[in-house]
XYZ file of C-alpha atoms in Angstrom:
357
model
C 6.618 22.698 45.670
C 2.825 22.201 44.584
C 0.775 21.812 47.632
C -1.196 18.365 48.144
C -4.674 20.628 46.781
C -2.630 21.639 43.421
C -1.880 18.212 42.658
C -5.621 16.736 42.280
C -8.795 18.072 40.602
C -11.611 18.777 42.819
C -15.180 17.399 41.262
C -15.944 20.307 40.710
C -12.895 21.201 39.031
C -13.427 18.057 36.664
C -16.813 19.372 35.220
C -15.538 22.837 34.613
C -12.785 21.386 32.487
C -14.172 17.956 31.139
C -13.306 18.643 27.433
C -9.891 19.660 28.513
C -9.951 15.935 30.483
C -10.965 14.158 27.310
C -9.061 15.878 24.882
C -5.578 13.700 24.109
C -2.168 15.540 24.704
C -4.138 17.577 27.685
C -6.352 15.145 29.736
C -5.738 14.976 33.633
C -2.063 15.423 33.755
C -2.049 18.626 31.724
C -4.954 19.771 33.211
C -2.944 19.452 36.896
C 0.312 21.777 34.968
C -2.092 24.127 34.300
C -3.299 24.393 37.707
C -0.152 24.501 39.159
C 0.750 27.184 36.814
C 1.813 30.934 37.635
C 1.413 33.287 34.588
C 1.615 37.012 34.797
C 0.042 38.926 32.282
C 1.379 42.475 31.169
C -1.574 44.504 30.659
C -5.198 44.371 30.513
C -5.742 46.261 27.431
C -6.541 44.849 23.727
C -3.967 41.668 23.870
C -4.453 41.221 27.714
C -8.254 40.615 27.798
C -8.573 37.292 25.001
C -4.917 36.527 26.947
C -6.616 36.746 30.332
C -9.884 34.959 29.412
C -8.787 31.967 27.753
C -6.021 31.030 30.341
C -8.788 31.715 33.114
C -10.985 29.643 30.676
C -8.404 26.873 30.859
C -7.758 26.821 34.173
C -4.226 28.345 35.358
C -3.877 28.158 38.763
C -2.545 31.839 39.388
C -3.139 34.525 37.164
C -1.206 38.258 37.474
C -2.376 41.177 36.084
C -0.242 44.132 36.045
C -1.442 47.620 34.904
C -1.765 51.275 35.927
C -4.658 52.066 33.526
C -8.058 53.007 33.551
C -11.509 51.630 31.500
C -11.999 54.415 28.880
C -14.667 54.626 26.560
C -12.551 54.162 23.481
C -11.752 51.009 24.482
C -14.563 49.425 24.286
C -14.281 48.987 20.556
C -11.614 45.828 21.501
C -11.076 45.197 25.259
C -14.411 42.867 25.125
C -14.010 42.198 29.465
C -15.504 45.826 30.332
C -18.397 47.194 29.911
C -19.530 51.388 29.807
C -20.423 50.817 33.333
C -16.356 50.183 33.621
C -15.506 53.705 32.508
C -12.727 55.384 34.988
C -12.054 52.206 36.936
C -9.360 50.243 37.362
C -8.492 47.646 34.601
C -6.819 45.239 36.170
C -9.239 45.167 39.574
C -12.109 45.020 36.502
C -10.606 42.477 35.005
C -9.949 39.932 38.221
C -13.350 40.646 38.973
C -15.150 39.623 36.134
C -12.823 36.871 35.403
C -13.518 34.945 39.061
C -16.818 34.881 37.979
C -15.949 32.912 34.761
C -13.402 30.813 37.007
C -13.618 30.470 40.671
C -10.934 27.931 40.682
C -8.658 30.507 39.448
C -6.276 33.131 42.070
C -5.814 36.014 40.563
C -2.994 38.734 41.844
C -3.695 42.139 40.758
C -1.110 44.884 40.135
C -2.529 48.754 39.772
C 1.331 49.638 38.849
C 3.019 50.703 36.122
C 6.017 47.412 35.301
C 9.391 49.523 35.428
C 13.129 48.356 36.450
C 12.296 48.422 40.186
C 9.523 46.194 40.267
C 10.083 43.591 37.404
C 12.451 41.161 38.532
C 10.423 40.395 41.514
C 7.572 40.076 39.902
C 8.790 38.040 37.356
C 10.280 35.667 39.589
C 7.219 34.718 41.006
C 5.934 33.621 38.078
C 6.376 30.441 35.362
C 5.276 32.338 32.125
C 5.727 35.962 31.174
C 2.389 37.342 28.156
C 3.665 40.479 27.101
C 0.258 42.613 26.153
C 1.913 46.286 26.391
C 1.634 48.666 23.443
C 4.698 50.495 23.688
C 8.504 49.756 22.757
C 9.797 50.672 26.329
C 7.878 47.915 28.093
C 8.786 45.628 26.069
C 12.401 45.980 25.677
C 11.872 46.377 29.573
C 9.896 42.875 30.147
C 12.013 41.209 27.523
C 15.195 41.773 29.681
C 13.686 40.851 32.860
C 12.542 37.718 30.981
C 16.182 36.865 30.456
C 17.493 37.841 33.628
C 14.895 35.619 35.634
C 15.101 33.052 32.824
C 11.400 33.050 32.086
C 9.715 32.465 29.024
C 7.796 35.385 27.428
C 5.112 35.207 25.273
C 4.971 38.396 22.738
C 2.477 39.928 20.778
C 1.978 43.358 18.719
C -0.555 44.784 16.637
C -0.625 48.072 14.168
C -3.826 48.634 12.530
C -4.871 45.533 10.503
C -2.241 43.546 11.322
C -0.695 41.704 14.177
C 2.635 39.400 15.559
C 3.236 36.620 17.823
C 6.776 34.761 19.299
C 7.774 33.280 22.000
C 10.905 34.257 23.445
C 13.536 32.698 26.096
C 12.472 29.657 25.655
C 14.727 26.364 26.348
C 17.438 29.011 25.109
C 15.853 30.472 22.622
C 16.011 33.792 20.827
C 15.058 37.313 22.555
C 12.968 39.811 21.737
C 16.381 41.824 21.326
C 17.802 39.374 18.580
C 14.178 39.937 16.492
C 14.579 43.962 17.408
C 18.257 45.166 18.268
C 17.199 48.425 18.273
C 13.936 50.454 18.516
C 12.360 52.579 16.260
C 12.071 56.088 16.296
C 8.917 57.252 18.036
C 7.583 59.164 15.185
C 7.581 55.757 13.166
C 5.783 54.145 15.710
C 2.255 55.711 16.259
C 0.283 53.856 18.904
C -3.556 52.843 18.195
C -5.007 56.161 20.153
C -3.158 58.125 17.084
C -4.028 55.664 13.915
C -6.816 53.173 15.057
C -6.762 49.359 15.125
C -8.885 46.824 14.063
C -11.413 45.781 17.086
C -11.363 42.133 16.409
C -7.231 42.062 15.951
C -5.934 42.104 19.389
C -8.279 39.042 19.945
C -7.220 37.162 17.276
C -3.390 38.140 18.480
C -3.940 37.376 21.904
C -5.821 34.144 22.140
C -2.922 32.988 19.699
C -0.471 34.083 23.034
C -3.232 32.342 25.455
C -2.721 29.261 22.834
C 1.325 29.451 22.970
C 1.388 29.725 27.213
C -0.679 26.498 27.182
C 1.452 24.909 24.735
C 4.388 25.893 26.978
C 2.455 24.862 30.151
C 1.391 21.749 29.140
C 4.611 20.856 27.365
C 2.553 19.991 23.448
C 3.240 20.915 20.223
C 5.592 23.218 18.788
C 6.521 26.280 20.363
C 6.771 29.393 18.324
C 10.373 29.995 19.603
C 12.822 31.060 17.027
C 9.571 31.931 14.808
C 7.975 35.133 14.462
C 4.170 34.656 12.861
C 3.070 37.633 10.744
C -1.209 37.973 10.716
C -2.901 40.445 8.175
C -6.611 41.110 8.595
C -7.306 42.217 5.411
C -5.943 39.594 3.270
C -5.690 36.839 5.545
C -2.406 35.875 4.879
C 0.395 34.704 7.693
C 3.455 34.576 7.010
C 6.526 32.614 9.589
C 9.325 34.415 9.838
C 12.258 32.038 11.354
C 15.877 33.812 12.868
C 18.114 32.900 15.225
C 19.753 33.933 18.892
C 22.519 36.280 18.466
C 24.805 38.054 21.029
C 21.903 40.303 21.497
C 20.439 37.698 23.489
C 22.898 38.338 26.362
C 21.473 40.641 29.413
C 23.219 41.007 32.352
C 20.924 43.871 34.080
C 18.245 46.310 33.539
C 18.368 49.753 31.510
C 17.990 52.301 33.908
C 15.571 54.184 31.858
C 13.986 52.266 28.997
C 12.104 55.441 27.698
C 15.427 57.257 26.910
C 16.516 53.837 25.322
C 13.199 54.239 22.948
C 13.853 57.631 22.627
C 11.131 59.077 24.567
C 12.117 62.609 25.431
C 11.097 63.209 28.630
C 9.453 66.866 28.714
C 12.229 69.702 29.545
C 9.776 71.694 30.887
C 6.299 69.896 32.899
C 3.585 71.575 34.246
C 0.605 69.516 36.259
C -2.994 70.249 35.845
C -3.826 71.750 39.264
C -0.739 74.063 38.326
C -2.172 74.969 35.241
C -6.242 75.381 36.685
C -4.418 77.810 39.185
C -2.396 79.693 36.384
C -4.974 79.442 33.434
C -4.403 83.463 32.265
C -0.664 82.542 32.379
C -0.248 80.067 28.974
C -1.887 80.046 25.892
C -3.448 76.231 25.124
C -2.881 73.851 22.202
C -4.802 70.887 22.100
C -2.678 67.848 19.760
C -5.285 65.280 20.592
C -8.133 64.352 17.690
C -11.495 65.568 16.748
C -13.418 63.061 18.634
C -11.370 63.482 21.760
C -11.702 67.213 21.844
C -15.638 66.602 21.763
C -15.731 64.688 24.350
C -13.321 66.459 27.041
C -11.022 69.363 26.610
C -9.775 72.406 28.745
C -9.869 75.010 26.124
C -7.549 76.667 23.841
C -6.824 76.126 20.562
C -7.057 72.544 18.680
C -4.484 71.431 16.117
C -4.415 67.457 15.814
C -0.677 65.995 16.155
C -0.760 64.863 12.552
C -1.575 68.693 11.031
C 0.973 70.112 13.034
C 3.306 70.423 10.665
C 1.101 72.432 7.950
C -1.073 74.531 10.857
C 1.816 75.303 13.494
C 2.077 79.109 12.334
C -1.514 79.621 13.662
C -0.366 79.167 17.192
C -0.640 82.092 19.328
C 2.451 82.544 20.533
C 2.279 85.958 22.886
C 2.326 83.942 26.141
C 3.860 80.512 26.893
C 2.236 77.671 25.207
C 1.161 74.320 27.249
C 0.747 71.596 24.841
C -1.741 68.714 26.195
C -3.162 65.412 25.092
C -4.506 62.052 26.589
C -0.858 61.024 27.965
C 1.786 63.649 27.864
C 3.296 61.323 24.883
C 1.524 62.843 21.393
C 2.101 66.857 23.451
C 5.326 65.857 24.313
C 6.402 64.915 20.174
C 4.710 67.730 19.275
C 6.861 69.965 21.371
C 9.603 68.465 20.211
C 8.383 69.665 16.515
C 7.614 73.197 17.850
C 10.817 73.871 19.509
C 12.552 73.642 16.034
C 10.124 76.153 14.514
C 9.991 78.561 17.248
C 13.358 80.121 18.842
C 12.090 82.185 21.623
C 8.868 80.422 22.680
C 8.576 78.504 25.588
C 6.747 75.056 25.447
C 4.913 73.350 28.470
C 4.197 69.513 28.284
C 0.477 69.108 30.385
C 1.968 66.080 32.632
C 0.620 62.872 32.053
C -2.183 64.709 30.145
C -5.785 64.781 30.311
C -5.945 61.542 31.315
């Protein structure tokens, strides 16, 4: 039940969101839902920072922000909270920070954990409103479930280059992110932005249209995009609403119990850590799958073949010792291994766990 605080706007409170007050279909009484409002947010990356500004902007009451990541450099192009002074710290402890100081009327939970089918459904259960800012097929087919299985609604949204999506799902009964999606793609067809680049203004145009559906929701005005899927392109500036329906699909009845093989994300036969490798260097031969401009900032030596020439440079790999194949994440070493084992018969190929970072 909202406490006797939640249920009244402080003076204060009424300056900070006067044009919210005046503003028909919000005024006082949507103003008070949104204060009384729990949304957790699903990453702090390129959809979670316009997500996480414009509901602090509007004033929800509790704000969660769940992710395991660090500020790097390259992110600065699109994840417009940080700053270089950010670099190497935490994103979501970043992000609350600078957030209380647009918002001091806002509580803000923060998360330094990776969301995974131990520590969703509590999570989620705590909260009204599920924004889904991950960029990876796992956590969504993950959050999606737990969306259904704590009967929350989830607000999605994707982008690939130039171009970007937005539904709401599980709402009033609505369809899933599974009716949309029944099945994954294979991870070769699905190249995240640190292998092909995106558009630095696109996640903010795709996630303050999710900050604009969880007020919607919140507030209870307009039309929800349930049952809708909106299509964005940059480049021509065309959208395009893509309507379809629940299906059996829709029906969870508990979690996967490992989302990544569901996605078909090998995990790495063989692992090796870095301290392991530092203490072992004249063990392995090196290959290097990340791109030019990572390699110049950072590497740890050997030779450099970017994941996408692989497949026309892979007979230059010195094969005389065992080979550990790195990269920012473990995920572009790890397909690239899988590639390499099907060339190479008697060659044994390390995955550098979890990468360079």
């Amino acid at each position: 039940m909202p406490n006797a605080k939640s249920q009244m706007l402080t003076n204060e409170e009424q300056k900070q969101y006067n044009r919210h007050l005046i503003l028909d279909k919000i005024g006082e009484e949507g103003q008070l839902k949104l204060k009384q409002a729990k949304v957790l947010v699903i990453g702090a990356g390129g959809l979670g920072c316009p997500v996480l500004q414009y509901l602090t902007a509007a004033g929800v009451g509790t704000i969660g922000i769940i992710d395991d990541d660090v500020v790097d450099q390259s992110n600065l192009q699109r994840q417009v909270l940080y700053t270089i002074d950010d670099i190497g710290k935490s994103k979501a402890e970043t992000a609350a920070h600078r957030l209380s100081r647009l918002n001091p009327f806002v509580q803000f939970h923060v998360y330094k954990e990776k969301l995974t089918n131990k520590n969703a459904i509590s999570l989620f259960q705590q909260y009204n409103v599920i924004v889904d800012g991950s960029d990876n097929f796992a956590t969504r087919y993950l959050t999606n479930d737990a969306a259904v299985l704590t009967q929350k609604p989830l607000i999605y949204g994707a982008i690939f280059k130039f171009e970007g999506q937005v539904s709401v799902f599980n709402y009033q009964g609505s369809a899933t992110y599974r009716c949309l999606y029944p099945t994954p793609p294979k991870p070769e067809e699905s190249p995240n932005c640190s292998e092909i680049g995106v558009l630095g203004v696109l996640p903010g145009i795709i996630g303050s249209l999710q900050a604009n559906e969880t007020i919607k929701i919140i507030c209870g005005i307009g039309e929800v995009l349930a049952d809708k899927l909106l299509m964005y392109d940059t480049l021509s500036m065309r959208q395009m609403l893509l309507k379809f329906e629940r299906t059996d699909k829709a029906e969870v009845t508990e979690l996967d119990n490992d989302y990544e093989f569901f996605c078909g994300i090998k995990t790495a036969t063989h692992e090796i850590t870095l301290k392991e490798l530092q203490n072992n260097l004249t063990t392995y031969n090196l290959l290097d799958v990340r791109e030019d401009w990572e390699r110049e900032q950072h590497h740890i030596g050997g030779q450099h073949i970017p994941l996408g020439e692989l497949a026309q440079r892979y007979k230059e790999i010195a094969t005389d010792k065992p080979v550990v194949v790195y990269c920012k994440s473990g995920v572009r070493s790890q397909r690239a291994i899988d590639f390499l084992e099907q060339q190479f018969d008697s060659i044994t190929f390390l995955n550098l766990k979890k990468g360079l970072g």
